[in-house]
Short mmCIF file of C-alpha atoms in Angstrom, two decimals:
data_model
loop_
_atom_site.label_atom_id
_atom_site.label_comp_id
_atom_site.label_asym_id
_atom_site.label_seq_id
_atom_site.Cartn_x
_atom_site.Cartn_y
_atom_site.Cartn_z
CA UNK A 1 9.60 -38.53 7.26
CA UNK A 2 5.98 -39.38 8.14
CA UNK A 3 7.10 -41.62 11.01
CA UNK A 4 9.11 -38.72 12.40
CA UNK A 5 6.03 -36.51 12.28
CA UNK A 6 3.97 -39.14 14.02
CA UNK A 7 6.32 -38.98 17.02
CA UNK A 8 6.25 -35.18 16.95
CA UNK A 9 2.44 -35.29 16.79
CA UNK A 10 2.32 -37.47 19.90
CA UNK A 11 4.70 -35.11 21.66
CA UNK A 12 2.67 -32.07 20.68
CA UNK A 13 -0.60 -33.68 21.74
CA UNK A 14 0.80 -33.93 25.26
CA UNK A 15 2.68 -30.64 25.36
CA UNK A 16 0.91 -28.27 22.99
CA UNK A 17 -2.74 -29.22 23.38
CA UNK A 18 -2.88 -30.27 26.99
CA UNK A 19 -5.95 -28.27 27.92
CA UNK A 20 -9.33 -29.53 26.75
CA UNK A 21 -11.81 -26.67 26.81
CA UNK A 22 -15.45 -26.74 27.85
CA UNK A 23 -17.74 -25.24 25.21
CA UNK A 24 -18.40 -22.12 27.33
CA UNK A 25 -14.81 -21.55 28.45
CA UNK A 26 -12.82 -19.09 26.41
CA UNK A 27 -10.24 -20.73 24.18
CA UNK A 28 -6.78 -19.27 24.70
CA UNK A 29 -4.03 -19.07 22.09
CA UNK A 30 -1.02 -18.42 24.28
CA UNK A 31 2.24 -19.61 22.74
CA UNK A 32 0.62 -19.60 19.28
CA UNK A 33 1.99 -17.82 16.25
CA UNK A 34 1.01 -17.37 12.62
CA UNK A 35 3.74 -18.41 10.21
CA UNK A 36 3.98 -17.70 6.50
CA UNK A 37 5.39 -20.51 4.38
CA UNK A 38 6.73 -19.59 0.95
CA UNK A 39 7.42 -22.93 -0.67
CA UNK A 40 9.34 -23.64 -3.84
CA UNK A 41 8.34 -27.15 -4.89
CA UNK A 42 5.29 -29.40 -5.05
CA UNK A 43 7.08 -31.84 -2.74
CA UNK A 44 7.36 -29.15 -0.08
CA UNK A 45 3.66 -28.39 -0.53
CA UNK A 46 2.78 -32.07 -0.12
CA UNK A 47 4.89 -32.31 3.05
CA UNK A 48 3.27 -29.21 4.52
CA UNK A 49 -0.24 -30.43 3.67
CA UNK A 50 0.57 -33.69 5.45
CA UNK A 51 1.66 -31.76 8.55
CA UNK A 52 -1.48 -29.59 8.38
CA UNK A 53 -3.68 -32.70 8.34
CA UNK A 54 -1.65 -34.48 11.01
CA UNK A 55 -1.89 -31.61 13.50
CA UNK A 56 -5.26 -30.30 12.31
CA UNK A 57 -3.67 -26.88 11.80
CA UNK A 58 -5.69 -23.78 10.99
CA UNK A 59 -4.76 -22.49 7.53
CA UNK A 60 -5.63 -18.81 7.49
CA UNK A 61 -4.68 -18.24 3.88
CA UNK A 62 -3.41 -20.15 0.90
CA UNK A 63 -2.50 -18.88 -2.55
CA UNK A 64 -0.43 -21.18 -4.72
CA UNK A 65 2.59 -22.29 -2.68
CA UNK A 66 2.12 -19.59 -0.03
CA UNK A 67 0.43 -20.51 3.26
CA UNK A 68 -0.42 -18.56 6.42
CA UNK A 69 -0.85 -21.05 9.28
CA UNK A 70 -1.84 -20.67 12.92
CA UNK A 71 0.22 -23.09 15.02
CA UNK A 72 1.87 -23.62 18.42
CA UNK A 73 5.17 -21.77 18.60
CA UNK A 74 6.90 -24.98 19.68
CA UNK A 75 5.76 -26.79 16.57
CA UNK A 76 7.11 -23.98 14.40
CA UNK A 77 10.46 -24.28 16.16
CA UNK A 78 10.44 -28.04 15.51
CA UNK A 79 9.81 -27.40 11.81
CA UNK A 80 12.92 -25.22 11.52
CA UNK A 81 15.15 -28.23 10.82
CA UNK A 82 13.12 -29.25 7.77
CA UNK A 83 13.16 -27.83 4.27
CA UNK A 84 9.95 -25.83 4.65
CA UNK A 85 10.98 -22.17 4.44
CA UNK A 86 8.92 -19.94 6.70
CA UNK A 87 8.95 -16.88 8.89
CA UNK A 88 6.77 -15.69 11.74
CA UNK A 89 4.07 -13.27 10.62
CA UNK A 90 2.26 -12.83 13.97
CA UNK A 91 4.39 -13.58 17.01
CA UNK A 92 1.69 -13.33 19.70
CA UNK A 93 -1.77 -14.35 18.55
CA UNK A 94 -3.37 -14.07 21.99
CA UNK A 95 -2.20 -10.46 22.36
CA UNK A 96 -4.09 -9.45 19.22
CA UNK A 97 -7.15 -11.43 20.32
CA UNK A 98 -7.12 -9.61 23.66
CA UNK A 99 -7.07 -6.25 21.86
CA UNK A 100 -10.14 -7.23 19.85
CA UNK A 101 -11.96 -8.59 22.90
CA UNK A 102 -11.28 -5.34 24.75
CA UNK A 103 -12.81 -3.51 21.79
CA UNK A 104 -16.02 -5.54 21.49
CA UNK A 105 -16.54 -5.68 25.27
CA UNK A 106 -16.41 -1.91 25.75
CA UNK A 107 -19.66 -0.42 26.95
CA UNK A 108 -21.44 1.55 24.25
CA UNK A 109 -21.15 5.31 24.58
CA UNK A 110 -21.66 8.27 22.27
CA UNK A 111 -18.53 7.57 20.26
CA UNK A 112 -18.63 6.59 16.60
CA UNK A 113 -20.27 3.19 16.22
CA UNK A 114 -17.40 2.17 13.94
CA UNK A 115 -14.60 3.09 16.33
CA UNK A 116 -14.84 -0.37 17.93
CA UNK A 117 -15.97 -3.86 17.07
CA UNK A 118 -19.60 -4.42 17.99
CA UNK A 119 -21.51 -7.39 19.35
CA UNK A 120 -24.35 -9.18 17.59
CA UNK A 121 -26.95 -7.39 19.72
CA UNK A 122 -25.30 -3.99 19.20
CA UNK A 123 -25.28 -4.54 15.43
CA UNK A 124 -28.96 -5.48 15.40
CA UNK A 125 -29.81 -2.41 17.46
CA UNK A 126 -27.82 -0.25 15.06
CA UNK A 127 -29.57 -1.48 11.90
CA UNK A 128 -32.97 -1.16 13.58
CA UNK A 129 -32.17 2.43 14.52
CA UNK A 130 -31.09 3.23 10.98
CA UNK A 131 -34.38 1.88 9.64
CA UNK A 132 -36.35 3.83 12.25
CA UNK A 133 -34.46 7.11 11.87
CA UNK A 134 -34.45 7.04 8.06
CA UNK A 135 -37.74 5.30 7.35
CA UNK A 136 -38.26 7.23 4.10
CA UNK A 137 -35.44 5.30 2.41
CA UNK A 138 -34.59 2.35 4.70
CA UNK A 139 -36.65 -0.66 5.76
CA UNK A 140 -35.66 -3.41 8.19
CA UNK A 141 -36.18 -6.93 6.82
CA UNK A 142 -35.76 -10.31 8.48
CA UNK A 143 -34.56 -12.85 5.95
CA UNK A 144 -34.77 -15.88 8.22
CA UNK A 145 -33.33 -17.50 11.33
CA UNK A 146 -30.02 -19.13 12.18
CA UNK A 147 -29.55 -22.70 13.42
CA UNK A 148 -29.99 -21.40 16.97
CA UNK A 149 -33.04 -19.33 15.98
CA UNK A 150 -31.43 -15.90 15.89
CA UNK A 151 -32.76 -13.38 13.35
CA UNK A 152 -30.90 -12.54 10.15
CA UNK A 153 -31.56 -8.84 9.59
CA UNK A 154 -30.99 -6.72 6.54
CA UNK A 155 -31.69 -3.18 5.41
CA UNK A 156 -33.51 -2.48 2.16
CA UNK A 157 -32.50 0.95 0.87
CA UNK A 158 -34.31 2.75 -1.91
CA UNK A 159 -34.10 6.35 -3.06
CA UNK A 160 -36.88 8.62 -4.30
CA UNK A 161 -36.29 7.75 -7.95
CA UNK A 162 -38.71 4.93 -8.74
CA UNK A 163 -38.81 2.60 -11.73
CA UNK A 164 -40.48 -0.71 -12.46
CA UNK A 165 -37.19 -1.80 -14.02
CA UNK A 166 -34.97 -0.75 -11.12
CA UNK A 167 -32.26 -3.31 -10.36
CA UNK A 168 -31.05 -4.47 -6.95
CA UNK A 169 -27.62 -4.93 -5.39
CA UNK A 170 -27.21 -7.24 -2.36
CA UNK A 171 -24.30 -7.04 0.08
CA UNK A 172 -23.72 -9.67 2.79
CA UNK A 173 -21.19 -10.02 5.60
CA UNK A 174 -20.08 -12.49 8.23
CA UNK A 175 -20.72 -15.85 6.63
CA UNK A 176 -17.47 -16.77 8.35
CA UNK A 177 -17.72 -15.90 12.02
CA UNK A 178 -14.12 -14.93 12.79
CA UNK A 179 -13.90 -12.32 10.03
CA UNK A 180 -14.97 -9.45 12.29
CA UNK A 181 -14.09 -6.62 9.91
CA UNK A 182 -16.64 -8.00 7.41
CA UNK A 183 -19.87 -7.13 9.26
CA UNK A 184 -18.43 -3.81 10.41
CA UNK A 185 -17.50 -2.85 6.85
CA UNK A 186 -20.86 -3.93 5.41
CA UNK A 187 -22.69 -1.95 8.11
CA UNK A 188 -20.45 1.05 7.39
CA UNK A 189 -21.51 1.00 3.74
CA UNK A 190 -25.20 0.79 4.73
CA UNK A 191 -24.74 3.74 7.06
CA UNK A 192 -23.09 5.79 4.30
CA UNK A 193 -25.81 5.03 1.75
CA UNK A 194 -28.57 5.93 4.20
CA UNK A 195 -27.19 8.94 6.06
CA UNK A 196 -25.57 10.61 3.04
CA UNK A 197 -28.48 10.19 0.65
CA UNK A 198 -29.47 13.65 -0.58
CA UNK A 199 -26.21 15.10 0.76
CA UNK A 200 -23.50 13.42 -1.30
CA UNK A 201 -24.01 13.48 -5.05
CA UNK A 202 -22.32 10.12 -5.67
CA UNK A 203 -24.24 8.34 -2.90
CA UNK A 204 -27.51 9.89 -4.04
CA UNK A 205 -26.91 8.79 -7.62
CA UNK A 206 -26.27 5.11 -6.82
CA UNK A 207 -29.15 4.92 -4.32
CA UNK A 208 -31.47 6.42 -6.94
CA UNK A 209 -30.15 4.08 -9.63
CA UNK A 210 -30.42 0.85 -7.60
CA UNK A 211 -32.31 -0.67 -4.73
CA UNK A 212 -29.89 -2.00 -2.12
CA UNK A 213 -30.12 -4.79 0.42
CA UNK A 214 -27.38 -4.80 3.06
CA UNK A 215 -27.08 -7.78 5.44
CA UNK A 216 -24.21 -7.27 7.90
CA UNK A 217 -24.35 -10.59 9.80
CA UNK A 218 -25.46 -13.82 8.11
CA UNK A 219 -23.92 -16.21 10.65
CA UNK A 220 -25.00 -14.72 13.98
CA UNK A 221 -24.52 -17.91 15.99
CA UNK A 222 -20.93 -18.28 14.89
CA UNK A 223 -20.24 -14.58 15.42
CA UNK A 224 -21.43 -14.81 19.01
CA UNK A 225 -19.36 -17.95 19.56
CA UNK A 226 -16.19 -16.13 18.48
CA UNK A 227 -16.30 -14.45 21.87
CA UNK A 228 -15.56 -17.93 23.26
CA UNK A 229 -13.24 -19.13 20.49
CA UNK A 230 -12.01 -16.14 18.48
CA UNK A 231 -10.91 -18.39 15.63
CA UNK A 232 -14.31 -20.05 15.07
CA UNK A 233 -15.29 -20.00 11.38
CA UNK A 234 -18.48 -22.01 10.83
CA UNK A 235 -22.07 -21.85 12.04
CA UNK A 236 -23.10 -23.73 15.19
CA UNK A 237 -24.87 -26.79 13.80
CA UNK A 238 -24.24 -29.82 16.03
CA UNK A 239 -23.01 -32.49 13.62
CA UNK A 240 -22.28 -35.25 16.14
CA UNK A 241 -21.20 -35.69 19.76
CA UNK A 242 -17.95 -33.74 19.31
CA UNK A 243 -18.11 -31.74 16.06
CA UNK A 244 -19.98 -28.50 15.50
CA UNK A 245 -20.49 -26.30 12.52
CA UNK A 246 -21.01 -26.18 8.79
CA UNK A 247 -19.09 -23.77 6.57
CA UNK A 248 -21.93 -21.62 5.21
CA UNK A 249 -19.80 -20.62 2.24
CA UNK A 250 -19.40 -24.24 1.14
CA UNK A 251 -23.10 -25.06 1.57
CA UNK A 252 -24.83 -23.12 -1.23
CA UNK A 253 -26.68 -25.62 -3.47
CA UNK A 254 -24.84 -25.13 -6.75
CA UNK A 255 -22.01 -27.50 -7.70
CA UNK A 256 -22.05 -28.38 -4.00
CA UNK A 257 -19.07 -30.29 -2.60
CA UNK A 258 -17.34 -30.77 -5.95
CA UNK A 259 -13.95 -29.53 -4.72
CA UNK A 260 -12.33 -27.22 -2.20
CA UNK A 261 -14.65 -28.40 0.59
CA UNK A 262 -14.78 -31.28 3.04
CA UNK A 263 -17.03 -34.20 4.02
CA UNK A 264 -15.43 -34.32 7.49
CA UNK A 265 -17.78 -32.89 10.10
CA UNK A 266 -14.99 -31.40 12.24
CA UNK A 267 -13.30 -29.67 9.29
CA UNK A 268 -13.40 -25.89 9.01
CA UNK A 269 -14.54 -26.39 5.41
CA UNK A 270 -17.25 -28.95 6.15
CA UNK A 271 -19.84 -28.55 3.39
CA UNK A 272 -22.71 -29.97 5.42
CA UNK A 273 -24.87 -33.06 4.89
CA UNK A 274 -26.34 -31.64 1.67
CA UNK A 275 -26.32 -28.46 -0.38
CA UNK A 276 -28.55 -25.80 1.14
CA UNK A 277 -28.90 -27.64 4.45
CA UNK A 278 -28.05 -24.56 6.52
CA UNK A 279 -30.68 -21.92 7.26
CA UNK A 280 -28.30 -18.94 7.17
CA UNK A 281 -27.10 -19.17 3.57
CA UNK A 282 -30.44 -20.63 2.48
CA UNK A 283 -32.23 -17.51 3.75
CA UNK A 284 -29.99 -15.29 1.62
CA UNK A 285 -30.27 -17.63 -1.39
CA UNK A 286 -34.06 -17.56 -1.20
CA UNK A 287 -34.04 -13.78 -0.95
CA UNK A 288 -31.86 -13.38 -4.04
CA UNK A 289 -33.94 -15.83 -6.09
CA UNK A 290 -37.15 -14.13 -4.97
CA UNK A 291 -35.76 -10.75 -6.01
CA UNK A 292 -35.08 -11.63 -9.62
CA UNK A 293 -34.25 -7.97 -10.33
CA UNK A 294 -30.94 -8.45 -8.46
CA UNK A 295 -28.03 -7.65 -10.75
CA UNK A 296 -25.23 -7.23 -8.20
CA UNK A 297 -24.16 -9.40 -5.26
CA UNK A 298 -21.07 -9.06 -3.09
CA UNK A 299 -20.14 -11.40 -0.24
CA UNK A 300 -17.55 -9.76 2.03
CA UNK A 301 -14.88 -11.78 3.83
CA UNK A 302 -11.41 -11.20 5.19
CA UNK A 303 -8.56 -11.27 4.56
CA UNK A 304 -6.12 -10.89 1.58
CA UNK A 305 -7.41 -7.95 -0.50
CA UNK A 306 -9.09 -9.74 -3.39
CA UNK A 307 -12.12 -8.86 -5.54
CA UNK A 308 -13.20 -12.19 -7.00
CA UNK A 309 -15.58 -13.29 -9.74
CA UNK A 310 -17.08 -16.75 -10.27
CA UNK A 311 -16.26 -19.52 -10.61
CA UNK A 312 -14.90 -21.18 -7.50
CA UNK A 313 -15.77 -24.76 -8.41
CA UNK A 314 -13.97 -24.73 -11.77
CA UNK A 315 -11.21 -22.85 -13.57
CA UNK A 316 -13.53 -22.25 -16.51
CA UNK A 317 -14.32 -18.55 -16.80
CA UNK A 318 -17.96 -17.44 -16.68
CA UNK A 319 -19.63 -16.10 -19.80
CA UNK A 320 -19.80 -12.59 -18.32
CA UNK A 321 -16.22 -12.59 -17.11
CA UNK A 322 -15.08 -9.58 -19.17
CA UNK A 323 -17.80 -7.35 -17.67
CA UNK A 324 -17.31 -8.82 -14.19
CA UNK A 325 -13.59 -8.27 -14.38
CA UNK A 326 -13.98 -4.66 -15.54
CA UNK A 327 -16.30 -3.74 -12.67
CA UNK A 328 -13.89 -5.46 -10.28
CA UNK A 329 -11.06 -3.38 -11.68
CA UNK A 330 -13.10 -0.19 -11.26
CA UNK A 331 -13.78 -1.13 -7.64
CA UNK A 332 -10.12 -1.93 -6.98
CA UNK A 333 -9.00 1.40 -8.45
CA UNK A 334 -11.44 3.22 -6.18
CA UNK A 335 -10.04 1.29 -3.20
CA UNK A 336 -6.48 2.21 -4.15
CA UNK A 337 -7.42 5.88 -4.54
CA UNK A 338 -8.86 5.93 -1.02
CA UNK A 339 -6.08 4.56 1.21
CA UNK A 340 -3.54 3.17 -1.25
CA UNK A 341 -4.33 -0.54 -0.82
CA UNK A 342 -4.05 -2.85 -3.81
CA UNK A 343 -6.78 -5.45 -4.38
CA UNK A 344 -6.21 -8.20 -6.92
CA UNK A 345 -9.05 -9.00 -9.31
CA UNK A 346 -9.79 -12.40 -10.84
CA UNK A 347 -11.83 -15.59 -10.63
CA UNK A 348 -11.88 -17.47 -7.32
CA UNK A 349 -10.50 -20.76 -8.65
CA UNK A 350 -7.34 -19.19 -10.05
CA UNK A 351 -6.71 -16.19 -7.82
CA UNK A 352 -6.95 -18.04 -4.52
CA UNK A 353 -8.03 -21.74 -4.60
CA UNK A 354 -10.81 -24.10 -5.74
CA UNK A 355 -13.93 -23.73 -3.59
CA UNK A 356 -17.33 -25.22 -4.39
CA UNK A 357 -20.66 -24.43 -2.79
CA UNK A 358 -19.82 -20.73 -2.51
CA UNK A 359 -22.20 -17.80 -2.49
CA UNK A 360 -21.28 -16.02 -5.69
CA UNK A 361 -21.17 -19.26 -7.70
CA UNK A 362 -24.77 -19.78 -6.59
CA UNK A 363 -25.97 -16.23 -7.19
CA UNK A 364 -24.43 -16.25 -10.66
CA UNK A 365 -25.22 -19.86 -11.60
CA UNK A 366 -28.72 -20.13 -10.12
CA UNK A 367 -29.80 -16.57 -9.35
CA UNK A 368 -28.52 -15.24 -12.70
CA UNK A 369 -26.96 -12.26 -10.92
CA UNK A 370 -24.49 -11.04 -13.51
CA UNK A 371 -22.21 -9.11 -11.18
CA UNK A 372 -21.59 -11.66 -8.44
CA UNK A 373 -18.43 -11.40 -6.33
CA UNK A 374 -16.64 -12.60 -3.25
CA UNK A 375 -14.40 -9.97 -1.69
CA UNK A 376 -11.57 -10.49 0.78
CA UNK A 377 -11.06 -7.30 2.75
CA UNK A 378 -7.85 -5.89 4.25
CA UNK A 379 -5.11 -6.81 5.12
CA UNK A 380 -2.63 -9.22 3.49
CA UNK A 381 -1.43 -10.89 6.67
CA UNK A 382 0.12 -8.39 9.07
CA UNK A 383 -2.89 -8.90 11.32
CA UNK A 384 -4.99 -11.33 9.27
CA UNK A 385 -8.32 -12.04 10.96
CA UNK A 386 -7.24 -9.97 13.98
CA UNK A 387 -7.38 -6.54 12.39
CA UNK A 388 -7.18 -3.78 15.04
CA UNK A 389 -10.34 -1.70 15.51
CA UNK A 390 -8.66 1.44 14.20
CA UNK A 391 -8.80 -0.13 10.73
CA UNK A 392 -12.60 -0.52 10.67
CA UNK A 393 -13.28 2.99 9.39
CA UNK A 394 -10.55 2.94 6.70
CA UNK A 395 -11.93 -0.40 5.49
CA UNK A 396 -15.42 1.06 5.37
CA UNK A 397 -14.23 4.16 3.54
CA UNK A 398 -12.44 2.23 0.81
CA UNK A 399 -15.35 -0.17 0.30
CA UNK A 400 -17.81 2.74 0.13
CA UNK A 401 -15.65 4.23 -2.63
CA UNK A 402 -15.58 0.82 -4.33
CA UNK A 403 -19.37 0.58 -4.03
CA UNK A 404 -19.82 3.84 -5.92
CA UNK A 405 -17.42 2.74 -8.66
CA UNK A 406 -19.02 -0.72 -8.82
CA UNK A 407 -22.56 0.67 -9.17
CA UNK A 408 -21.48 3.17 -11.81
CA UNK A 409 -19.74 0.41 -13.73
CA UNK A 410 -22.90 -1.72 -13.83
CA UNK A 411 -24.84 1.24 -15.22
CA UNK A 412 -22.18 1.85 -17.84
CA UNK A 413 -21.98 -1.83 -18.84
CA UNK A 414 -25.73 -2.40 -19.00
CA UNK A 415 -26.70 1.05 -20.35
CA UNK A 416 -29.82 1.13 -18.19
CA UNK A 417 -30.44 4.86 -18.19
#
């Protein structure tokens, strides 16, 4: 079978990938689809993994024997004669990309900031304005710089209730550049905490009970580059003459590169030359370690609707798993009660796949942040990474509700007050 695929690979190289793109020319995904493979046997999985490696296919999602894969439509048609059951999930990838580009390229007006996707510069302007307009509770902080020397901004939010024992919760977004709903959702939560403080009893309570640090965009270089290649995932480190990017969420220096990552510089899951080599995740790691009062940490990604505890590097459950799981359940119930979406709760290794060098493994294992999570936002594959802009606000609303439930759960579990 592998010889057959070699011939198909040569054919596809000529016919499917015949346009080599300059780094500043927009990458187009015409005649590309996203297919879902629901496999029955380990042999089928092995065959599909071989094809993925052979064609360097972009796996959007994997859970057990289920895969979502971006691929040329012609290749999917060629696969139809083989025992690899699949169906088309997204029939026109470029159409959805164009919708998102139209959204982020719209000129700013007086409409709701969250009605469209926003550029890196627009996001930075927005968080600066929040800090300026609500200076009594919000402070702009710069955690560090990206590979290309762009600032990594966050908002520190603190209510009027002061305590020397007050704990901190840190939210981050956009470690992975193509997950556009992540920074928008994280910024939505920051906006809710700041603008509704003193107006909404639930918001006021959690802002009084905790200090908050909200960082919408960790990987600014990659986020900007997604306006050239919408499917770009990593940062923009130049690894060699032809390969760019390190996966920030495989680069945290705890159990680094022990599984679920790659040593190959062109891979989407390239872990980097060493743990903590990348300035983006290192800036956040240093912040969390410096703020030893941090008790909650959530790293927001998309997609697949998961609320995940450590560990990612091993199937062994963390010592605090029972408490972590309960607060995840509380958050998922709040999400369901908002717009009816179901989020699964569990440890990364088992609920999705092994992944070492991840953020919440580090914050729990090194930073001793008890309630450390990775969250995959909506949806479960209808749009995947290409969520239409009209779903930004619903995503923000359900995660704001989850934030309230999550903060209340920590208080209940720890009996702080």
